[in-house]
PDB file of C-alpha atoms in Angstrom:
ATOM      1  CA  MET E  27       0.000   0.000   0.000  1.00  0.00           C
ATOM      2  CA  LYS E  28       1.333   3.381  -0.953  1.00  0.00           C
ATOM      3  CA  ARG E  29       2.357   5.429   2.044  1.00  0.00           C
ATOM      4  CA  THR E  30       0.015   8.364   2.542  1.00  0.00           C
ATOM      5  CA  LEU E  31       0.071  11.473   4.687  1.00  0.00           C
ATOM      6  CA  THR E  32      -3.349  11.606   6.269  1.00  0.00           C
ATOM      7  CA  ALA E  33      -2.998  14.586   8.527  1.00  0.00           C
ATOM      8  CA  LEU E  34      -2.277  18.177   7.643  1.00  0.00           C
ATOM      9  CA  LEU E  35      -2.892  20.973  10.123  1.00  0.00           C
ATOM     10  CA  LEU E  36      -6.322  22.534   9.615  1.00  0.00           C
ATOM     11  CA  CYS E  37      -7.190  20.359   6.627  1.00  0.00           C
ATOM     12  CA  SER E  38     -10.863  19.573   7.056  1.00  0.00           C
ATOM     13  CA  ALA E  39     -13.727  17.648   5.496  1.00  0.00           C
ATOM     14  CA  VAL E  40     -17.422  17.410   6.258  1.00  0.00           C
ATOM     15  CA  PHE E  41     -19.602  14.305   6.277  1.00  0.00           C
ATOM     16  CA  ALA E  42     -23.335  14.125   6.991  1.00  0.00           C
ATOM     17  CA  PHE E  43     -24.887  10.861   8.101  1.00  0.00           C
ATOM     18  CA  ALA E  44     -27.488   9.695  10.567  1.00  0.00           C
ATOM     19  CA  GLY E  45     -26.948   8.161  13.960  1.00  0.00           C
ATOM     20  CA  ALA E  46     -23.361   8.958  14.904  1.00  0.00           C
ATOM     21  CA  ASN E  47     -21.193  11.943  15.752  1.00  0.00           C
ATOM     22  CA  PHE E  48     -17.861  10.207  15.128  1.00  0.00           C
ATOM     23  CA  LYS E  49     -17.362   6.705  13.752  1.00  0.00           C
ATOM     24  CA  LEU E  50     -14.202   4.861  12.796  1.00  0.00           C
ATOM     25  CA  SER E  51     -13.558   1.299  11.619  1.00  0.00           C
ATOM     26  CA  PHE E  52     -11.207  -0.339   9.174  1.00  0.00           C
ATOM     27  CA  ALA E  53     -12.698  -2.560   6.492  1.00  0.00           C
ATOM     28  CA  GLU E  54      -9.593  -1.673   4.497  1.00  0.00           C
ATOM     29  CA  LYS E  55      -6.178  -0.304   5.387  1.00  0.00           C
ATOM     30  CA  LYS E  56      -7.509   3.236   5.480  1.00  0.00           C
ATOM     31  CA  PHE E  57      -7.856   5.768   8.272  1.00  0.00           C
ATOM     32  CA  ALA E  58     -11.028   7.627   7.322  1.00  0.00           C
ATOM     33  CA  PRO E  59     -13.383   8.579  10.168  1.00  0.00           C
ATOM     34  CA  GLN E  60     -16.983   9.417   9.448  1.00  0.00           C
ATOM     35  CA  ALA E  61     -18.016  12.532  11.329  1.00  0.00           C
ATOM     36  CA  ARG E  62     -20.499  15.367  11.302  1.00  0.00           C
ATOM     37  CA  SER E  63     -17.465  17.568  10.860  1.00  0.00           C
ATOM     38  CA  LYS E  64     -13.814  17.009  11.527  1.00  0.00           C
ATOM     39  CA  THR E  65     -10.577  18.911  11.453  1.00  0.00           C
ATOM     40  CA  ILE E  66      -7.423  16.929  12.027  1.00  0.00           C
ATOM     41  CA  VAL E  67      -4.853  18.755  14.121  1.00  0.00           C
ATOM     42  CA  SER E  68      -2.018  16.249  14.369  1.00  0.00           C
ATOM     43  CA  LYS E  69       0.409  15.437  11.606  1.00  0.00           C
ATOM     44  CA  ILE E  70       0.648  11.679  11.320  1.00  0.00           C
ATOM     45  CA  ALA E  71       1.837   9.403   8.518  1.00  0.00           C
ATOM     46  CA  ILE E  72      -0.310   6.310   7.974  1.00  0.00           C
ATOM     47  CA  ALA E  73       1.186   3.231   6.314  1.00  0.00           C
ATOM     48  CA  ASP E  74       0.762  -0.554   6.238  1.00  0.00           C
ATOM     49  CA  ASP E  75       2.421  -0.941   9.630  1.00  0.00           C
ATOM     50  CA  ASN E  76      -0.475   0.971  11.231  1.00  0.00           C
ATOM     51  CA  PHE E  77      -2.856  -1.947  10.619  1.00  0.00           C
ATOM     52  CA  ILE E  78      -3.152  -5.504  11.874  1.00  0.00           C
ATOM     53  CA  PRO E  79      -5.647  -8.102  10.562  1.00  0.00           C
ATOM     54  CA  ILE E  80      -8.618  -9.000  12.772  1.00  0.00           C
ATOM     55  CA  PRO E  81     -11.536 -11.457  12.361  1.00  0.00           C
ATOM     56  CA  GLY E  82     -14.099 -10.585   9.710  1.00  0.00           C
ATOM     57  CA  ASN E  83     -11.515  -9.727   7.052  1.00  0.00           C
ATOM     58  CA  LYS E  84     -11.021  -6.319   8.636  1.00  0.00           C
ATOM     59  CA  PHE E  85      -8.156  -4.450  10.259  1.00  0.00           C
ATOM     60  CA  ALA E  86      -7.398  -2.634  13.496  1.00  0.00           C
ATOM     61  CA  PHE E  87      -5.352   0.541  13.851  1.00  0.00           C
ATOM     62  CA  VAL E  88      -2.156   0.729  15.921  1.00  0.00           C
ATOM     63  CA  LEU E  89       0.495   3.383  16.349  1.00  0.00           C
ATOM     64  CA  SER E  90       3.615   2.429  14.416  1.00  0.00           C
ATOM     65  CA  ASP E  91       7.162   2.647  15.708  1.00  0.00           C
ATOM     66  CA  LYS E  92       7.621   5.660  13.402  1.00  0.00           C
ATOM     67  CA  ASN E  93       4.558   7.359  14.923  1.00  0.00           C
ATOM     68  CA  ALA E  94       5.990   6.744  18.392  1.00  0.00           C
ATOM     69  CA  ALA E  95       9.398   8.074  17.422  1.00  0.00           C
ATOM     70  CA  ALA E  96       7.723  11.233  16.118  1.00  0.00           C
ATOM     71  CA  LYS E  97       5.534  11.325  19.267  1.00  0.00           C
ATOM     72  CA  VAL E  98       2.297  11.759  17.325  1.00  0.00           C
ATOM     73  CA  ALA E  99      -1.157  10.167  17.469  1.00  0.00           C
ATOM     74  CA  PRO E 100      -4.371  11.058  15.608  1.00  0.00           C
ATOM     75  CA  VAL E 101      -6.214  14.039  17.120  1.00  0.00           C
ATOM     76  CA  TYR E 102      -9.422  15.541  15.709  1.00  0.00           C
ATOM     77  CA  SER E 103     -11.002  18.888  16.572  1.00  0.00           C
ATOM     78  CA  ALA E 104     -14.611  20.019  16.112  1.00  0.00           C
ATOM     79  CA  ALA E 105     -17.286  20.641  18.709  1.00  0.00           C
ATOM     80  CA  VAL E 106     -20.061  18.864  16.828  1.00  0.00           C
ATOM     81  CA  ASN E 107     -18.144  15.578  16.849  1.00  0.00           C
ATOM     82  CA  PHE E 108     -19.013  14.990  20.483  1.00  0.00           C
ATOM     83  CA  PRO E 109     -22.354  14.952  22.369  1.00  0.00           C
ATOM     84  CA  PHE E 110     -21.424  16.744  25.587  1.00  0.00           C
ATOM     85  CA  ALA E 111     -24.648  16.540  27.606  1.00  0.00           C
ATOM     86  CA  ALA E 112     -25.967  13.079  26.687  1.00  0.00           C
ATOM     87  CA  GLY E 113     -24.582  10.319  24.532  1.00  0.00           C
ATOM     88  CA  SER E 114     -22.391   7.249  24.338  1.00  0.00           C
ATOM     89  CA  ALA E 115     -18.831   6.378  23.374  1.00  0.00           C
ATOM     90  CA  GLU E 116     -18.000   2.786  22.452  1.00  0.00           C
ATOM     91  CA  VAL E 117     -14.496   1.531  21.671  1.00  0.00           C
ATOM     92  CA  THR E 118     -13.420  -1.982  20.683  1.00  0.00           C
ATOM     93  CA  PHE E 119      -9.738  -2.509  21.405  1.00  0.00           C
ATOM     94  CA  LYS E 120      -6.970  -4.939  22.266  1.00  0.00           C
ATOM     95  CA  VAL E 121      -3.899  -4.188  24.367  1.00  0.00           C
ATOM     96  CA  ILE E 122      -0.919  -5.419  22.369  1.00  0.00           C
ATOM     97  CA  LYS E 123       1.803  -4.279  24.775  1.00  0.00           C
ATOM     98  CA  ARG E 124       1.737  -2.318  28.028  1.00  0.00           C
ATOM     99  CA  GLU E 125       4.927  -1.491  29.901  1.00  0.00           C
ATOM    100  CA  GLU E 126       4.812  -2.322  33.612  1.00  0.00           C
ATOM    101  CA  LYS E 127       3.273   0.418  35.778  1.00  0.00           C
ATOM    102  CA  SER E 128       2.197   2.496  32.788  1.00  0.00           C
ATOM    103  CA  GLN E 129      -1.164   3.590  31.429  1.00  0.00           C
ATOM    104  CA  ILE E 130      -2.498   3.218  27.896  1.00  0.00           C
ATOM    105  CA  ARG E 131      -5.408   5.134  26.374  1.00  0.00           C
ATOM    106  CA  MET E 132      -8.129   4.349  23.847  1.00  0.00           C
ATOM    107  CA  ILE E 133      -9.645   7.831  23.496  1.00  0.00           C
ATOM    108  CA  HIS E 134      -9.329  11.126  25.357  1.00  0.00           C
ATOM    109  CA  VAL E 135     -11.795  13.949  24.695  1.00  0.00           C
ATOM    110  CA  PHE E 136     -10.826  17.446  25.839  1.00  0.00           C
ATOM    111  CA  ALA E 137     -13.625  20.016  25.782  1.00  0.00           C
ATOM    112  CA  PRO E 138     -12.938  23.469  27.244  1.00  0.00           C
ATOM    113  CA  ALA E 139     -15.663  26.096  27.443  1.00  0.00           C
ATOM    114  CA  GLN E 140     -15.793  28.828  24.850  1.00  0.00           C
ATOM    115  CA  LYS E 141     -15.328  31.532  27.486  1.00  0.00           C
ATOM    116  CA  ASN E 142     -12.367  29.794  29.150  1.00  0.00           C
ATOM    117  CA  ASP E 143     -14.266  28.951  32.335  1.00  0.00           C
ATOM    118  CA  PRO E 144     -12.216  26.295  34.221  1.00  0.00           C
ATOM    119  CA  GLN E 145     -15.347  24.999  35.957  1.00  0.00           C
ATOM    120  CA  ALA E 146     -16.987  24.293  32.599  1.00  0.00           C
ATOM    121  CA  LEU E 147     -14.097  22.156  31.334  1.00  0.00           C
ATOM    122  CA  LEU E 148     -15.172  18.620  30.378  1.00  0.00           C
ATOM    123  CA  ILE E 149     -12.840  15.682  29.760  1.00  0.00           C
ATOM    124  CA  TYR E 150     -14.073  12.241  28.732  1.00  0.00           C
ATOM    125  CA  TYR E 151     -11.687   9.381  29.511  1.00  0.00           C
ATOM    126  CA  MET E 152     -11.228   5.812  28.386  1.00  0.00           C
ATOM    127  CA  TYR E 153      -7.965   4.063  29.300  1.00  0.00           C
ATOM    128  CA  ILE E 154      -6.213   1.144  30.995  1.00  0.00           C
ATOM    129  CA  ASP E 155      -4.546   2.225  34.221  1.00  0.00           C
ATOM    130  CA  ASN E 156      -1.121   1.254  35.569  1.00  0.00           C
ATOM    131  CA  LYS E 157      -2.565  -1.879  37.221  1.00  0.00           C
ATOM    132  CA  GLY E 158      -4.403  -3.111  34.142  1.00  0.00           C
ATOM    133  CA  ASN E 159      -7.850  -1.947  35.234  1.00  0.00           C
ATOM    134  CA  GLY E 160     -10.134  -0.155  32.806  1.00  0.00           C
ATOM    135  CA  ARG E 161     -11.114   3.418  33.601  1.00  0.00           C
ATOM    136  CA  THR E 162     -13.837   5.403  31.889  1.00  0.00           C
ATOM    137  CA  GLY E 163     -15.791   8.486  32.882  1.00  0.00           C
ATOM    138  CA  ILE E 164     -15.983  12.254  32.853  1.00  0.00           C
ATOM    139  CA  GLN E 165     -14.043  15.085  34.476  1.00  0.00           C
ATOM    140  CA  VAL E 166     -16.097  18.178  35.332  1.00  0.00           C
ATOM    141  CA  GLY E 167     -13.898  21.159  36.115  1.00  0.00           C
ATOM    142  CA  ASN E 168     -11.262  19.573  38.356  1.00  0.00           C
ATOM    143  CA  LYS E 169     -13.448  16.727  39.683  1.00  0.00           C
ATOM    144  CA  GLN E 170     -13.376  13.245  38.176  1.00  0.00           C
ATOM    145  CA  PHE E 171     -16.319  10.860  37.974  1.00  0.00           C
ATOM    146  CA  LEU E 172     -14.790   7.584  36.861  1.00  0.00           C
ATOM    147  CA  ILE E 173     -15.938   3.974  36.727  1.00  0.00           C
ATOM    148  CA  GLN E 174     -13.325   1.268  37.215  1.00  0.00           C
ATOM    149  CA  ILE E 175     -13.460  -2.025  35.317  1.00  0.00           C
ATOM    150  CA  PRO E 176     -11.384  -4.709  37.097  1.00  0.00           C
ATOM    151  CA  ALA E 177      -8.522  -6.160  35.059  1.00  0.00           C
ATOM    152  CA  LYS E 178      -9.798  -9.692  35.727  1.00  0.00           C
ATOM    153  CA  ASP E 179     -13.055  -8.935  33.877  1.00  0.00           C
ATOM    154  CA  PHE E 180     -11.387  -8.369  30.507  1.00  0.00           C
ATOM    155  CA  LYS E 181     -11.082 -11.221  28.031  1.00  0.00           C
ATOM    156  CA  PRO E 182      -7.335 -11.947  27.976  1.00  0.00           C
ATOM    157  CA  ASP E 183      -5.376 -11.498  24.736  1.00  0.00           C
ATOM    158  CA  ALA E 184      -8.563 -10.564  22.885  1.00  0.00           C
ATOM    159  CA  PHE E 185     -10.580  -7.595  21.684  1.00  0.00           C
ATOM    160  CA  ASN E 186     -12.844  -6.075  24.337  1.00  0.00           C
ATOM    161  CA  THR E 187     -15.502  -3.369  24.047  1.00  0.00           C
ATOM    162  CA  ILE E 188     -15.990  -0.597  26.610  1.00  0.00           C
ATOM    163  CA  LYS E 189     -19.052   1.612  26.321  1.00  0.00           C
ATOM    164  CA  LEU E 190     -19.663   4.763  28.334  1.00  0.00           C
ATOM    165  CA  VAL E 191     -23.225   6.130  28.410  1.00  0.00           C
ATOM    166  CA  TRP E 192     -24.151   9.419  30.070  1.00  0.00           C
ATOM    167  CA  ASN E 193     -26.841  12.048  30.471  1.00  0.00           C
ATOM    168  CA  THR E 194     -27.116  15.100  32.698  1.00  0.00           C
ATOM    169  CA  ASP E 195     -27.856  12.942  35.768  1.00  0.00           C
ATOM    170  CA  SER E 196     -25.696   9.824  35.528  1.00  0.00           C
ATOM    171  CA  LEU E 197     -23.066   7.835  33.698  1.00  0.00           C
ATOM    172  CA  SER E 198     -22.903   4.089  33.115  1.00  0.00           C
ATOM    173  CA  ALA E 199     -20.186   1.760  31.871  1.00  0.00           C
ATOM    174  CA  PHE E 200     -20.474  -1.549  30.032  1.00  0.00           C
ATOM    175  CA  LEU E 201     -17.842  -4.164  29.239  1.00  0.00           C
ATOM    176  CA  ASN E 202     -18.588  -6.475  26.310  1.00  0.00           C
ATOM    177  CA  GLY E 203     -22.270  -5.647  26.613  1.00  0.00           C
ATOM    178  CA  LYS E 204     -22.522  -6.295  30.360  1.00  0.00           C
ATOM    179  CA  SER E 205     -23.254  -3.529  32.851  1.00  0.00           C
ATOM    180  CA  VAL E 206     -20.345  -2.623  35.120  1.00  0.00           C
ATOM    181  CA  GLU E 207     -21.642   0.291  37.179  1.00  0.00           C
ATOM    182  CA  GLU E 208     -23.859   3.350  37.134  1.00  0.00           C
ATOM    183  CA  ARG E 209     -23.080   6.461  39.144  1.00  0.00           C
ATOM    184  CA  ALA E 210     -24.666   9.842  39.629  1.00  0.00           C
ATOM    185  CA  LEU E 211     -23.353  13.054  38.142  1.00  0.00           C
ATOM    186  CA  PRO E 212     -23.622  16.335  40.065  1.00  0.00           C
ATOM    187  CA  PRO E 213     -25.660  19.376  38.938  1.00  0.00           C
ATOM    188  CA  ALA E 214     -22.326  20.950  37.993  1.00  0.00           C
ATOM    189  CA  PHE E 215     -22.086  18.509  35.093  1.00  0.00           C
ATOM    190  CA  ALA E 216     -25.371  19.616  33.546  1.00  0.00           C
ATOM    191  CA  LYS E 217     -24.279  23.236  33.859  1.00  0.00           C
ATOM    192  CA  ALA E 218     -20.880  22.536  32.317  1.00  0.00           C
ATOM    193  CA  ALA E 219     -22.352  20.434  29.495  1.00  0.00           C
ATOM    194  CA  ALA E 220     -24.644  23.326  28.549  1.00  0.00           C
ATOM    195  CA  ALA E 221     -21.765  25.799  28.262  1.00  0.00           C
ATOM    196  CA  PRO E 222     -21.013  26.991  24.711  1.00  0.00           C
ATOM    197  CA  ARG E 223     -17.943  25.426  23.087  1.00  0.00           C
ATOM    198  CA  GLY E 224     -16.143  26.487  19.970  1.00  0.00           C
ATOM    199  CA  TRP E 225     -14.141  23.280  19.708  1.00  0.00           C
ATOM    200  CA  SER E 226     -13.166  20.011  21.353  1.00  0.00           C
ATOM    201  CA  THR E 227     -10.571  17.360  20.548  1.00  0.00           C
ATOM    202  CA  ILE E 228     -10.898  13.612  20.173  1.00  0.00           C
ATOM    203  CA  ALA E 229      -7.495  11.981  20.618  1.00  0.00           C
ATOM    204  CA  ILE E 230      -7.089   8.347  19.562  1.00  0.00           C
ATOM    205  CA  THR E 231      -4.503   6.252  21.471  1.00  0.00           C
ATOM    206  CA  PRO E 232      -2.773   9.443  22.683  1.00  0.00           C
ATOM    207  CA  VAL E 233       0.271   9.366  24.954  1.00  0.00           C
ATOM    208  CA  TYR E 234       0.521  11.843  27.834  1.00  0.00           C
ATOM    209  CA  LYS E 235       3.855  11.306  29.555  1.00  0.00           C
ATOM    210  CA  GLY E 236       2.877  13.324  32.621  1.00  0.00           C
ATOM    211  CA  THR E 237       0.120  10.837  33.488  1.00  0.00           C
ATOM    212  CA  GLY E 238       2.232   7.680  33.256  1.00  0.00           C
ATOM    213  CA  ASP E 239       1.633   6.836  29.588  1.00  0.00           C
ATOM    214  CA  ASN E 240       4.457   5.333  27.535  1.00  0.00           C
ATOM    215  CA  TRP E 241       5.219   5.616  23.813  1.00  0.00           C
ATOM    216  CA  ASN E 242       6.423   1.983  23.894  1.00  0.00           C
ATOM    217  CA  ASN E 243       2.873   0.787  24.615  1.00  0.00           C
ATOM    218  CA  ARG E 244       0.674  -0.467  21.796  1.00  0.00           C
ATOM    219  CA  MET E 245      -3.107  -0.714  21.592  1.00  0.00           C
ATOM    220  CA  ALA E 246      -5.093  -1.907  18.582  1.00  0.00           C
ATOM    221  CA  ILE E 247      -8.351  -0.037  17.901  1.00  0.00           C
ATOM    222  CA  ALA E 248     -10.906  -2.030  15.904  1.00  0.00           C
ATOM    223  CA  SER E 249     -13.691   0.569  16.047  1.00  0.00           C
ATOM    224  CA  ILE E 250     -14.906   3.780  17.675  1.00  0.00           C
ATOM    225  CA  ASP E 251     -18.565   4.810  17.724  1.00  0.00           C
ATOM    226  CA  ILE E 252     -19.610   8.062  19.422  1.00  0.00           C
ATOM    227  CA  LYS E 253     -23.328   8.942  19.343  1.00  0.00           C
ATOM    228  CA  ASP E 254     -25.634  11.499  20.836  1.00  0.00           C
ATOM    229  CA  ALA E 255     -28.620  10.311  22.854  1.00  0.00           C
ATOM    230  CA  LYS E 256     -31.256  11.364  20.334  1.00  0.00           C
TER     231      LYS E 256
END
């Protein structure tokens, strides 16, 4: 497959389709998200070594050694890609390699308020922590509301699916279709979710060194499906 440069700063495209805000899967060796709108803000080269075969004659995306050396992962920006107040985010993934005592992320959504109000900041998390547990949830301002998925509950050496579902009152997590936990969200979440936003970012398998992530880690992403609650 001819090497292609998929990301150029502020190069954007618009797609209109029903049912999803951001959707990504790999029937072929192509990195082409469907989205209500998207602007890619990271410069990343995609080649054959970014894909591994998975059941169903499809592929999963992984960071390559060249991506890691350049310290770059796919990051998309556009407010309409993400349903802040009520929606779901589902990711099917497999941990290929995780260095001891390090974290590894599936997606990380950063959504500051348009008027730079720290209390209206929203961050949506989905990652494996330094003990191998799953973590998914929402940060409101500087307070986190996370659900932990015990490491023992994951299917070993296999693809697993985590789904986070939320509205203005609560968030719930599911692992491979089974409920893990539901917890309440405070009134501050509803207020923050209603704040106007000019942009947000959806980072896919990002690495944040300050939080214990490691560029040597590898996670395969088979699909991402982010929907609003409507």
